[in-house]
Amino acid sequence: MQKIDAHQHFWKFDVERDSWITDEMKAIRKDFLPADIEPYLKANNFDGCVTVQAVQSEEENIFQLKNAAEYDFIKGIVGWVDLQKDTIDERLAYYKQFKKIKGFRHVLQGEVQRDLMLQPLFLKGISALQKFNYTYDILIFPDQLHFAKQFVAQFPNQKFVIDHLAKPGIKDKNTEEWKRDIMQFAPFENVYCKISGFVTEADVNNWTNEEFVPFFDVIINTFGSGRIIYGSDWPVSLLGGTYNDVLKIVADYFASFTKAEQDNFFGKNAINFYDL
């Protein structure tokens, strides 16, 4: 079975553009390119990865397509387009020529308007994604989960994946509200969840494997083994541990699962979702 790291990023660090990478995050205030992740993928028997946008401009798509042309282990790209532009159909039609662009993402977690995803122009953009058979990565904080439920309910045939467990408060052990809200996605068979980005929601200097278990349990109970996807969130994850540290957390958790369930999580589900 093929193994896929279905969520990681590449960038050439730009101090103005990448202002979200603060001084406290100095470990990642530099370039991260395909040659940097390749040894970790090989050492851990991953066949490839899906690279996800880190910049909200179409220049990002050009940059990631160039990376993917040079490195065949990049199996898919989640890019960015302005979903609210009236030219959205035209832009998506243009991107259909590039087989490695599998879907798109918008950084909803950073929007002042917390329910932006429910606004008519945004919804119109998602309708266009569905028409062109593109996936959509939902990047939100827990306060947006109730909007996300209303959002996905309008598109039963659109493939969605919630990134990073919707960023629960692992550090504060703040589970109840997040648990209640994320479990509402159980009936939506078109909605997957990435078990990714968890280490940076914990105390990055002082976490233990055990503290992630209750959060993973909720995700398994909600999405089952057929709608969960592994992503390292490298290099952002380096703020909380090495590539291998992050992988070991999930490998240990899934050690008691069947071979088929592990294969689903570490590759098959990503291949199905992104049509890799």
Tab-separated table of N, CA, C and O in Angstrom, residues 88-160:
chain	number	residue	atom	x	y	z
A	88	ILE	N	-14.213	33.004	-11.383
A	88	ILE	CA	-13.797	31.730	-10.777
A	88	ILE	C	-13.882	30.560	-11.759
A	88	ILE	O	-12.961	29.741	-11.832
A	89	ASP	N	-14.944	30.471	-12.542
A	89	ASP	CA	-15.075	29.362	-13.510
A	89	ASP	C	-13.917	29.369	-14.505
A	89	ASP	O	-13.343	28.327	-14.822
A	90	GLU	N	-13.597	30.548	-14.962
A	90	GLU	CA	-12.515	30.722	-15.941
A	90	GLU	C	-11.160	30.282	-15.340
A	90	GLU	O	-10.373	29.592	-16.001
A	91	ARG	N	-10.919	30.655	-14.088
A	91	ARG	CA	-9.657	30.284	-13.447
A	91	ARG	C	-9.568	28.773	-13.227
A	91	ARG	O	-8.520	28.157	-13.439
A	92	LEU	N	-10.670	28.171	-12.798
A	92	LEU	CA	-10.656	26.725	-12.551
A	92	LEU	C	-10.499	25.961	-13.862
A	92	LEU	O	-9.793	24.947	-13.908
A	93	ALA	N	-11.134	26.444	-14.912
A	93	ALA	CA	-10.981	25.815	-16.236
A	93	ALA	C	-9.517	25.868	-16.674
A	93	ALA	O	-8.974	24.897	-17.209
A	94	TYR	N	-8.854	26.985	-16.389
A	94	TYR	CA	-7.433	27.144	-16.719
A	94	TYR	C	-6.591	26.099	-15.980
A	94	TYR	O	-5.700	25.469	-16.565
A	95	TYR	N	-6.885	25.877	-14.685
A	95	TYR	CA	-6.053	24.969	-13.883
A	95	TYR	C	-6.284	23.495	-14.217
A	95	TYR	O	-5.467	22.654	-13.828
A	96	LYS	N	-7.332	23.167	-14.954
A	96	LYS	CA	-7.591	21.755	-15.288
A	96	LYS	C	-6.465	21.152	-16.144
A	96	LYS	O	-6.309	19.943	-16.205
A	97	GLN	N	-5.668	21.983	-16.792
A	97	GLN	CA	-4.555	21.457	-17.610
A	97	GLN	C	-3.432	20.882	-16.739
A	97	GLN	O	-2.593	20.137	-17.231
A	98	PHE	N	-3.416	21.264	-15.450
A	98	PHE	CA	-2.344	20.824	-14.556
A	98	PHE	C	-2.855	19.683	-13.682
A	98	PHE	O	-3.601	19.905	-12.719
A	99	LYS	N	-2.456	18.464	-14.027
A	99	LYS	CA	-3.027	17.270	-13.385
A	99	LYS	C	-2.724	17.190	-11.883
A	99	LYS	O	-3.451	16.547	-11.138
A	100	LYS	N	-1.634	17.826	-11.459
A	100	LYS	CA	-1.274	17.697	-10.040
A	100	LYS	C	-2.050	18.651	-9.127
A	100	LYS	O	-2.011	18.487	-7.909
A	101	ILE	N	-2.733	19.641	-9.693
A	101	ILE	CA	-3.585	20.492	-8.845
A	101	ILE	C	-4.882	19.736	-8.579
A	101	ILE	O	-5.667	19.466	-9.486
A	102	LYS	N	-5.069	19.366	-7.324
A	102	LYS	CA	-6.191	18.509	-6.927
A	102	LYS	C	-7.325	19.266	-6.259
A	102	LYS	O	-8.452	18.802	-6.217
A	103	GLY	N	-6.999	20.409	-5.671
A	103	GLY	CA	-8.022	21.160	-4.960
A	103	GLY	C	-7.489	22.504	-4.512
A	103	GLY	O	-6.385	22.918	-4.898
A	104	PHE	N	-8.288	23.170	-3.683
A	104	PHE	CA	-7.952	24.527	-3.265
A	104	PHE	C	-8.274	24.723	-1.788
A	104	PHE	O	-9.005	23.937	-1.180
A	105	ARG	N	-7.676	25.796	-1.217
A	105	ARG	CA	-7.907	26.133	0.183
A	105	ARG	C	-7.891	27.643	0.345
A	105	ARG	O	-7.175	28.345	-0.370
A	106	HIS	N	-8.686	28.114	1.304
A	106	HIS	CA	-8.643	29.515	1.709
A	106	HIS	C	-8.429	29.531	3.221
A	106	HIS	O	-8.980	28.685	3.933
A	107	VAL	N	-7.636	30.491	3.711
A	107	VAL	CA	-7.305	30.518	5.145
A	107	VAL	C	-8.465	31.157	5.921
A	107	VAL	O	-8.391	32.309	6.365
A	108	LEU	N	-9.544	30.388	6.072
A	108	LEU	CA	-10.735	30.881	6.766
A	108	LEU	C	-10.459	31.189	8.235
A	108	LEU	O	-11.095	32.064	8.819
A	109	GLN	N	-9.502	30.477	8.830
A	109	GLN	CA	-9.218	30.684	10.257
A	109	GLN	C	-8.786	32.119	10.544
A	109	GLN	O	-8.971	32.621	11.645
A	110	GLY	N	-8.201	32.788	9.548
A	110	GLY	CA	-7.679	34.131	9.753
A	110	GLY	C	-8.639	35.244	9.382
A	110	GLY	O	-8.301	36.429	9.510
A	111	GLU	N	-9.839	34.897	8.924
A	111	GLU	CA	-10.783	35.921	8.473
A	111	GLU	C	-11.497	36.592	9.650
A	111	GLU	O	-11.969	35.919	10.570
A	112	VAL	N	-11.594	37.912	9.583
A	112	VAL	CA	-12.334	38.663	10.608
A	112	VAL	C	-13.808	38.234	10.596
A	112	VAL	O	-14.424	38.052	11.652
A	113	GLN	N	-14.355	38.071	9.392
A	113	GLN	CA	-15.740	37.599	9.269
A	113	GLN	C	-15.738	36.080	9.441
A	113	GLN	O	-15.378	35.333	8.545
A	114	ARG	N	-16.130	35.630	10.627
A	114	ARG	CA	-15.972	34.220	10.972
A	114	ARG	C	-16.840	33.305	10.112
A	114	ARG	O	-16.521	32.136	9.932
A	115	ASP	N	-17.941	33.818	9.588
A	115	ASP	CA	-18.818	32.981	8.754
A	115	ASP	C	-18.666	33.308	7.266
A	115	ASP	O	-19.605	33.153	6.488
A	116	LEU	N	-17.466	33.741	6.865
A	116	LEU	CA	-17.236	34.070	5.451
A	116	LEU	C	-17.658	32.928	4.534
A	116	LEU	O	-18.173	33.139	3.441
A	117	MET	N	-17.454	31.696	4.996
A	117	MET	CA	-17.773	30.522	4.166
A	117	MET	C	-19.258	30.424	3.809
A	117	MET	O	-19.624	29.709	2.872
A	118	LEU	N	-20.110	31.130	4.558
A	118	LEU	CA	-21.557	31.076	4.316
A	118	LEU	C	-22.060	32.229	3.452
A	118	LEU	O	-23.259	32.307	3.159
A	119	GLN	N	-21.157	33.112	3.036
A	119	GLN	CA	-21.569	34.261	2.221
A	119	GLN	C	-21.796	33.827	0.765
A	119	GLN	O	-21.128	32.930	0.256
A	120	PRO	N	-22.782	34.460	0.092
A	120	PRO	CA	-23.186	34.014	-1.252
A	120	PRO	C	-22.045	33.858	-2.253
A	120	PRO	O	-22.008	32.867	-2.993
A	121	LEU	N	-21.100	34.812	-2.281
A	121	LEU	CA	-20.019	34.707	-3.271
A	121	LEU	C	-19.097	33.538	-2.976
A	121	LEU	O	-18.620	32.865	-3.902
A	122	PHE	N	-18.853	33.274	-1.697
A	122	PHE	CA	-18.009	32.141	-1.330
A	122	PHE	C	-18.699	30.833	-1.715
A	122	PHE	O	-18.078	29.920	-2.271
A	123	LEU	N	-19.981	30.754	-1.440
A	123	LEU	CA	-20.754	29.551	-1.781
A	123	LEU	C	-20.768	29.329	-3.294
A	123	LEU	O	-20.680	28.184	-3.762
A	124	LYS	N	-20.856	30.418	-4.039
A	124	LYS	CA	-20.833	30.327	-5.506
A	124	LYS	C	-19.492	29.740	-5.974
A	124	LYS	O	-19.441	28.915	-6.894
A	125	GLY	N	-18.406	30.165	-5.299
A	125	GLY	CA	-17.081	29.629	-5.623
A	125	GLY	C	-16.980	28.139	-5.354
A	125	GLY	O	-16.389	27.387	-6.144
A	126	ILE	N	-17.555	27.686	-4.251
A	126	ILE	CA	-17.546	26.248	-3.927
A	126	ILE	C	-18.354	25.463	-4.955
A	126	ILE	O	-17.961	24.360	-5.354
A	127	SER	N	-19.470	26.035	-5.410
A	127	SER	CA	-20.260	25.378	-6.474
A	127	SER	C	-19.402	25.157	-7.719
A	127	SER	O	-19.518	24.131	-8.391
A	128	ALA	N	-18.538	26.130	-8.006
A	128	ALA	CA	-17.646	26.004	-9.173
A	128	ALA	C	-16.622	24.892	-8.953
A	128	ALA	O	-16.336	24.111	-9.866
A	129	LEU	N	-16.092	24.781	-7.726
A	129	LEU	CA	-15.146	23.691	-7.430
A	129	LEU	C	-15.784	22.344	-7.734
A	129	LEU	O	-15.162	21.461	-8.322
A	130	GLN	N	-17.016	22.190	-7.300
A	130	GLN	CA	-17.735	20.928	-7.497
A	130	GLN	C	-17.884	20.613	-8.983
A	130	GLN	O	-17.679	19.490	-9.424
A	131	LYS	N	-18.193	21.651	-9.738
A	131	LYS	CA	-18.397	21.498	-11.183
A	131	LYS	C	-17.121	21.011	-11.874
A	131	LYS	O	-17.157	20.214	-12.814
A	132	PHE	N	-15.964	21.469	-11.381
A	132	PHE	CA	-14.675	21.097	-11.982
A	132	PHE	C	-13.994	19.931	-11.259
A	132	PHE	O	-12.853	19.595	-11.551
A	133	ASN	N	-14.714	19.345	-10.316
A	133	ASN	CA	-14.227	18.160	-9.596
A	133	ASN	C	-12.945	18.425	-8.810
A	133	ASN	O	-12.005	17.635	-8.827
A	134	TYR	N	-12.908	19.561	-8.091
A	134	TYR	CA	-11.796	19.890	-7.203
A	134	TYR	C	-12.205	19.676	-5.749
A	134	TYR	O	-13.372	19.856	-5.387
A	135	THR	N	-11.243	19.319	-4.925
A	135	THR	CA	-11.480	19.176	-3.487
A	135	THR	C	-11.371	20.546	-2.807
A	135	THR	O	-10.874	21.508	-3.396
A	136	TYR	N	-11.819	20.588	-1.542
A	136	TYR	CA	-11.656	21.813	-0.763
A	136	TYR	C	-11.196	21.476	0.649
A	136	TYR	O	-11.832	20.680	1.345
A	137	ASP	N	-10.062	22.073	1.062
A	137	ASP	CA	-9.537	21.926	2.418
A	137	ASP	C	-10.123	23.027	3.305
A	137	ASP	O	-9.974	24.215	2.988
A	138	ILE	N	-10.757	22.631	4.398
A	138	ILE	CA	-11.372	23.583	5.335
A	138	ILE	C	-10.391	23.868	6.467
A	138	ILE	O	-10.135	22.998	7.307
A	139	LEU	N	-9.832	25.070	6.472
A	139	LEU	CA	-8.893	25.481	7.523
A	139	LEU	C	-9.597	26.469	8.448
A	139	LEU	O	-9.825	27.623	8.076
A	140	ILE	N	-9.955	25.998	9.636
A	140	ILE	CA	-10.738	26.810	10.575
A	140	ILE	C	-10.259	26.575	12.008
A	140	ILE	O	-9.549	25.613	12.299
A	141	PHE	N	-10.714	27.471	12.888
A	141	PHE	CA	-10.579	27.279	14.323
A	141	PHE	C	-11.904	26.719	14.862
A	141	PHE	O	-12.940	26.793	14.178
A	142	PRO	N	-11.898	26.173	16.082
A	142	PRO	CA	-13.111	25.558	16.625
A	142	PRO	C	-14.341	26.463	16.648
A	142	PRO	O	-15.468	25.983	16.501
A	143	ASP	N	-14.146	27.780	16.797
A	143	ASP	CA	-15.307	28.685	16.845
A	143	ASP	C	-16.062	28.734	15.521
A	143	ASP	O	-17.187	29.233	15.464
A	144	GLN	N	-15.453	28.201	14.456
A	144	GLN	CA	-16.098	28.218	13.138
A	144	GLN	C	-16.739	26.886	12.766
A	144	GLN	O	-17.320	26.764	11.686
A	145	LEU	N	-16.650	25.902	13.639
A	145	LEU	CA	-17.175	24.573	13.303
A	145	LEU	C	-18.673	24.587	13.030
A	145	LEU	O	-19.153	23.885	12.143
A	146	HIS	N	-19.432	25.387	13.792
A	146	HIS	CA	-20.888	25.384	13.563
A	146	HIS	C	-21.236	26.027	12.224
A	146	HIS	O	-22.201	25.630	11.570
A	147	PHE	N	-20.410	26.999	11.776
A	147	PHE	CA	-20.605	27.548	10.425
A	147	PHE	C	-20.232	26.493	9.380
A	147	PHE	O	-20.897	26.368	8.350
A	148	ALA	N	-19.157	25.753	9.655
A	148	ALA	CA	-18.683	24.738	8.701
A	148	ALA	C	-19.725	23.643	8.490
A	148	ALA	O	-19.862	23.119	7.380
A	149	LYS	N	-20.463	23.315	9.546
A	149	LYS	CA	-21.512	22.299	9.391
A	149	LYS	C	-22.596	22.797	8.418
A	149	LYS	O	-23.025	22.053	7.520
A	150	GLN	N	-23.017	24.040	8.594
A	150	GLN	CA	-24.009	24.616	7.667
A	150	GLN	C	-23.450	24.691	6.247
A	150	GLN	O	-24.168	24.475	5.270
A	151	PHE	N	-22.175	24.959	6.164
A	151	PHE	CA	-21.465	25.100	4.887
A	151	PHE	C	-21.465	23.784	4.112
A	151	PHE	O	-21.935	23.716	2.973
A	152	VAL	N	-20.967	22.707	4.738
A	152	VAL	CA	-20.852	21.430	4.012
A	152	VAL	C	-22.224	20.836	3.698
A	152	VAL	O	-22.376	20.120	2.700
A	153	ALA	N	-23.221	21.151	4.532
A	153	ALA	CA	-24.566	20.606	4.319
A	153	ALA	C	-25.154	21.061	2.981
A	153	ALA	O	-26.031	20.389	2.427
A	154	GLN	N	-24.650	22.170	2.461
A	154	GLN	CA	-25.170	22.708	1.194
A	154	GLN	C	-24.560	22.030	-0.035
A	154	GLN	O	-25.025	22.243	-1.145
A	155	PHE	N	-23.499	21.202	0.189
A	155	PHE	CA	-22.779	20.606	-0.943
A	155	PHE	C	-22.532	19.115	-0.698
A	155	PHE	O	-21.392	18.694	-0.484
A	156	PRO	N	-23.586	18.290	-0.741
A	156	PRO	CA	-23.410	16.869	-0.419
A	156	PRO	C	-22.508	16.105	-1.378
A	156	PRO	O	-22.019	15.025	-1.038
A	157	ASN	N	-22.242	16.666	-2.563
A	157	ASN	CA	-21.403	15.972	-3.545
A	157	ASN	C	-20.009	16.570	-3.690
A	157	ASN	O	-19.228	16.125	-4.530
A	158	GLN	N	-19.697	17.565	-2.857
A	158	GLN	CA	-18.371	18.189	-2.891
A	158	GLN	C	-17.474	17.499	-1.872
A	158	GLN	O	-17.879	17.266	-0.738
A	159	LYS	N	-16.245	17.174	-2.277
A	159	LYS	CA	-15.297	16.565	-1.333
A	159	LYS	C	-14.635	17.645	-0.482
A	159	LYS	O	-13.999	18.555	-1.012
A	160	PHE	N	-14.816	17.513	0.838
A	160	PHE	CA	-14.222	18.427	1.816
A	160	PHE	C	-13.309	17.649	2.748
A	160	PHE	O	-13.585	16.491	3.073
